[in-house]
């Protein structure tokens, strides 16, 4: 092809391209792209997120410590509360009033009562440790409170042992085997509904309070002539009161005056009353007060 012909073809192509570019510019001016199109272009042109962002762990869920009667358990109906009271009354009538009847059986009866009464706190602690291990529920105050309550009940038991309440093998066998089964029952209740476990123990502690109160009224003169056990003096007078103060959830700084056996049983009865109040409070309130945590205004004497 001659050079002039080649130049002519080249000029024709350039003219056609120029016309197409001018036409596209006029169209773009008359019909600008929509906002959605801009977003689409921005999205498609944005660089992908870094790999470290995709591998980052999710934000942890915020913990909420709510009322145990609504989150940590379920409120109880009056019929369930009545059933718990009936059960405790039935066990008292069939076991304690049968195997521990008689004036000379008082200390054995109290030994069995204290062997069983401290078991719920073991059950609570077992479940709370499990929850803490699984990260489901973390309440250090509950752990400390229930250990303090079990520590108090332990010294009640030691007092009854010093008084000879555990002399008979049958008494030890019966009380310890009931306690073993009770431990499993309360632990299951605490897993299912802690509020019901607290309510059941409230009835047990009310029974213990009534038992000691009746015993004090009927034996006041005799008990005032008997010396206080050594373990009672060590616990209520000479001991470290940190754990004793820990379960006083009514912000009451108690210091029992121990001069004889009557005073010892007064202190034990009042301990049971404190446990009743705590069990009742834990059914409707999440937090309990503690003198040791500086949450109470008390007079130091």
Coordinates of N, CA, C and O in Angstrom, one line a residue, residues 55-132:
X55 N -8.6 -12.4 62.0 CA -8.3 -13.4 63.0 C -8.4 -12.9 64.4 O -8.2 -13.6 65.4
X56 N -8.7 -11.6 64.6 CA -8.9 -11.1 66.0 C -10.0 -11.7 66.7 O -11.1 -12.0 66.1
X57 N -9.9 -12.0 68.0 CA -11.0 -12.7 68.8 C -12.1 -11.7 68.9 O -12.0 -10.5 69.0
X58 N -13.4 -12.2 69.0 CA -14.5 -11.4 69.2 C -14.5 -10.7 70.5 O -13.9 -11.2 71.5
X59 N -15.2 -9.5 70.6 CA -15.3 -8.8 71.8 C -16.0 -9.6 72.9 O -17.1 -10.2 72.6
X60 N -15.5 -9.8 74.1 CA -16.2 -10.6 75.1 C -17.5 -9.9 75.5 O -17.6 -8.7 75.5
X61 N -18.5 -10.8 75.8 CA -19.8 -10.3 76.2 C -19.7 -9.7 77.6 O -19.0 -10.2 78.5
X62 N -20.3 -8.6 77.8 CA -20.3 -7.9 79.1 C -21.0 -8.7 80.1 O -22.2 -9.2 79.9
X63 N -20.4 -9.0 81.3 CA -21.0 -9.8 82.3 C -22.0 -8.9 83.0 O -21.9 -7.7 83.2
X64 N -23.1 -9.6 83.4 CA -24.1 -8.9 84.2 C -24.5 -9.7 85.4 O -24.9 -10.8 85.3
X65 N -24.2 -9.2 86.6 CA -24.5 -9.9 87.8 C -25.9 -9.4 88.3 O -26.1 -8.3 88.8
X66 N -26.9 -10.3 88.0 CA -28.3 -9.9 88.3 C -28.8 -10.6 89.5 O -28.2 -11.4 90.1
X67 N -30.0 -10.2 89.9 CA -30.7 -10.8 91.0 C -30.7 -12.3 90.9 O -31.2 -12.8 89.8
X68 N -30.3 -13.0 91.9 CA -30.3 -14.5 91.7 C -31.7 -15.1 91.6 O -31.8 -16.1 91.0
X69 N -32.7 -14.4 92.1 CA -34.1 -14.9 91.9 C -34.6 -14.8 90.5 O -35.6 -15.3 90.2
X70 N -33.9 -14.0 89.7 CA -34.4 -13.9 88.3 C -33.4 -14.4 87.3 O -33.7 -14.8 86.2
X71 N -32.1 -14.3 87.6 CA -31.0 -14.7 86.7 C -30.3 -16.0 87.2 O -30.0 -16.9 86.4
X72 N -30.0 -15.9 88.5 CA -29.2 -17.0 89.1 C -30.1 -18.1 89.6 O -29.7 -19.1 90.1
X73 N -31.4 -18.0 89.4 CA -32.4 -18.9 89.8 C -33.8 -18.5 89.4 O -33.9 -17.6 88.6
X74 N -34.8 -19.1 89.9 CA -36.2 -18.7 89.6 C -36.9 -18.5 90.9 O -36.8 -19.3 91.9
X75 N -37.8 -17.5 91.0 CA -38.6 -17.3 92.2 C -39.5 -18.5 92.5 O -39.9 -19.2 91.6
X76 N -39.7 -18.7 93.8 CA -40.5 -19.9 94.2 C -41.9 -19.5 94.5 O -42.2 -18.4 95.0
X77 N -42.8 -20.4 94.2 CA -44.2 -20.2 94.5 C -44.4 -20.6 96.0 O -43.6 -21.3 96.6
X78 N -45.5 -20.2 96.5 CA -45.8 -20.5 97.9 C -46.0 -22.0 98.1 O -45.7 -22.5 99.2
X79 N -46.5 -22.7 97.1 CA -46.6 -24.2 97.2 C -45.3 -24.9 97.4 O -45.1 -25.8 98.1
X80 N -44.3 -24.4 96.7 CA -42.9 -25.0 96.8 C -42.3 -24.7 98.2 O -41.7 -25.6 98.8
X81 N -42.5 -23.5 98.6 CA -42.0 -23.1 100.0 C -42.7 -24.0 101.0 O -42.1 -24.5 102.0
X82 N -44.0 -24.2 100.9 CA -44.8 -25.0 101.8 C -44.3 -26.5 101.8 O -44.2 -27.2 102.8
X83 N -43.9 -26.9 100.6 CA -43.4 -28.3 100.4 C -42.1 -28.5 101.1 O -41.8 -29.5 101.8
X84 N -41.2 -27.4 101.0 CA -39.9 -27.5 101.7 C -40.1 -27.6 103.2 O -39.4 -28.3 103.9
X85 N -41.0 -26.7 103.7 CA -41.3 -26.7 105.2 C -41.9 -28.1 105.6 O -41.5 -28.6 106.7
X86 N -42.8 -28.6 104.8 CA -43.3 -30.0 105.1 C -42.2 -31.0 105.2 O -42.2 -31.9 106.1
X87 N -41.3 -31.0 104.2 CA -40.2 -32.0 104.2 C -39.4 -31.9 105.4 O -39.0 -33.0 106.0
X88 N -39.0 -30.7 105.8 CA -38.2 -30.6 107.0 C -38.9 -31.1 108.3 O -38.4 -31.8 109.1
X89 N -40.2 -30.7 108.4 CA -41.0 -31.2 109.5 C -41.1 -32.7 109.5 O -41.1 -33.3 110.6
X90 N -41.3 -33.3 108.3 CA -41.4 -34.7 108.2 C -40.1 -35.4 108.7 O -40.2 -36.4 109.4
X91 N -39.0 -34.9 108.2 CA -37.7 -35.5 108.6 C -37.5 -35.4 110.1 O -37.0 -36.3 110.8
X92 N -37.9 -34.2 110.7 CA -37.7 -34.0 112.1 C -38.6 -35.0 112.9 O -38.1 -35.6 113.9
X93 N -39.8 -35.2 112.4 CA -40.7 -36.1 113.1 C -40.3 -37.6 113.0 O -40.4 -38.4 113.9
X94 N -39.8 -38.0 111.8 CA -39.5 -39.4 111.6 C -38.1 -39.8 112.0 O -37.9 -41.0 112.4
X95 N -37.2 -38.9 112.0 CA -35.8 -39.3 112.3 C -35.4 -38.7 113.7 O -35.0 -39.5 114.6
X96 N -35.4 -37.4 113.8 CA -34.9 -36.8 115.1 C -35.8 -37.2 116.3 O -35.2 -37.5 117.3
X97 N -37.1 -37.1 116.1 CA -37.9 -37.3 117.2 C -38.0 -38.8 117.5 O -38.5 -39.2 118.6
X98 N -37.6 -39.7 116.6 CA -37.6 -41.1 116.8 C -36.3 -41.6 117.4 O -36.2 -42.3 118.4
X99 N -35.2 -41.3 116.8 CA -33.9 -41.8 117.2 C -33.1 -41.0 118.2 O -32.2 -41.5 118.8
X100 N -33.6 -39.8 118.4 CA -32.9 -38.9 119.4 C -33.9 -38.4 120.5 O -33.7 -37.3 121.0
X101 N -34.9 -39.2 120.8 CA -35.8 -38.8 121.8 C -35.3 -39.1 123.2 O -34.4 -40.0 123.4
X102 N -35.7 -38.3 124.2 CA -35.2 -38.5 125.5 C -34.3 -37.4 126.0 O -33.6 -36.8 125.3
X103 N -34.4 -37.2 127.3 CA -33.6 -36.1 127.9 C -32.1 -36.3 127.8 O -31.4 -35.3 127.6
X104 N -31.7 -37.5 127.9 CA -30.2 -37.8 127.8 C -29.7 -37.8 126.4 O -28.5 -38.1 126.2
X105 N -30.6 -37.6 125.4 CA -30.1 -37.7 124.0 C -30.0 -36.3 123.4 O -29.9 -36.2 122.2
X106 N -30.0 -35.2 124.2 CA -30.0 -33.9 123.7 C -28.7 -33.6 122.9 O -28.7 -33.1 121.8
X107 N -27.6 -33.9 123.5 CA -26.3 -33.6 122.8 C -26.1 -34.5 121.6 O -25.5 -34.0 120.6
X108 N -26.6 -35.7 121.6 CA -26.5 -36.5 120.4 C -27.4 -36.0 119.3 O -27.0 -36.0 118.1
X109 N -28.5 -35.5 119.7 CA -29.4 -34.8 118.7 C -28.8 -33.6 118.1 O -28.8 -33.4 116.9
X110 N -28.1 -32.8 118.9 CA -27.5 -31.6 118.4 C -26.3 -32.0 117.6 O -26.0 -31.3 116.6
X111 N -25.6 -33.1 117.9 CA -24.5 -33.5 117.1 C -25.0 -33.9 115.7 O -24.4 -33.5 114.7
X112 N -26.1 -34.6 115.6 CA -26.6 -35.0 114.3 C -27.1 -33.8 113.6 O -26.9 -33.7 112.3
X113 N -27.7 -32.9 114.3 CA -28.2 -31.6 113.6 C -27.1 -30.8 113.0 O -27.2 -30.4 111.9
X114 N -26.0 -30.7 113.7 CA -24.9 -29.9 113.2 C -24.1 -30.6 112.1 O -23.5 -30.0 111.2
X115 N -24.1 -31.9 112.2 CA -23.4 -32.7 111.1 C -24.2 -32.5 109.8 O -23.5 -32.3 108.7
X116 N -25.5 -32.4 109.9 CA -26.3 -32.2 108.7 C -26.4 -30.8 108.3 O -26.4 -30.4 107.1
X117 N -26.5 -29.9 109.3 CA -26.7 -28.5 109.0 C -25.6 -27.8 108.2 O -25.8 -26.8 107.5
X118 N -24.4 -28.3 108.3 CA -23.3 -27.6 107.6 C -23.1 -28.1 106.2 O -22.4 -27.5 105.4
X119 N -23.8 -29.1 105.8 CA -23.7 -29.7 104.5 C -24.1 -28.8 103.3 O -23.4 -28.7 102.3
X120 N -25.2 -28.1 103.4 CA -25.6 -27.2 102.3 C -24.5 -26.2 101.9 O -24.3 -26.0 100.7
X121 N -23.7 -25.7 102.8 CA -22.7 -24.8 102.5 C -21.6 -25.5 101.7 O -20.9 -24.9 100.8
X122 N -21.3 -26.7 102.0 CA -20.4 -27.5 101.1 C -20.9 -27.6 99.7 O -20.2 -27.5 98.7
X123 N -22.2 -27.9 99.6 CA -22.8 -28.0 98.3 C -22.8 -26.7 97.5 O -22.4 -26.7 96.3
X124 N -23.1 -25.6 98.1 CA -23.0 -24.3 97.5 C -21.6 -24.1 96.9 O -21.4 -23.7 95.8
X125 N -20.6 -24.3 97.8 CA -19.2 -24.1 97.4 C -18.8 -25.0 96.2 O -18.1 -24.5 95.3
X126 N -19.2 -26.2 96.2 CA -18.9 -27.1 95.1 C -19.4 -26.6 93.8 O -18.7 -26.6 92.8
X127 N -20.7 -26.2 93.8 CA -21.3 -25.7 92.6 C -20.7 -24.3 92.2 O -20.4 -24.1 91.0
X128 N -20.4 -23.5 93.1 CA -19.8 -22.2 92.8 C -18.4 -22.3 92.2 O -18.0 -21.6 91.3
X129 N -17.6 -23.3 92.8 CA -16.3 -23.5 92.2 C -16.4 -24.0 90.8 O -15.6 -23.7 89.9
X130 N -17.4 -24.9 90.5 CA -17.7 -25.4 89.2 C -18.0 -24.3 88.2 O -17.5 -24.2 87.1
X131 N -18.9 -23.4 88.6 CA -19.3 -22.3 87.8 C -18.1 -21.3 87.5 O -18.0 -20.9 86.4
X132 N -17.3 -21.1 88.6 CA -16.2 -20.2 88.4 C -15.2 -20.9 87.4 O -14.6 -20.2 86.6

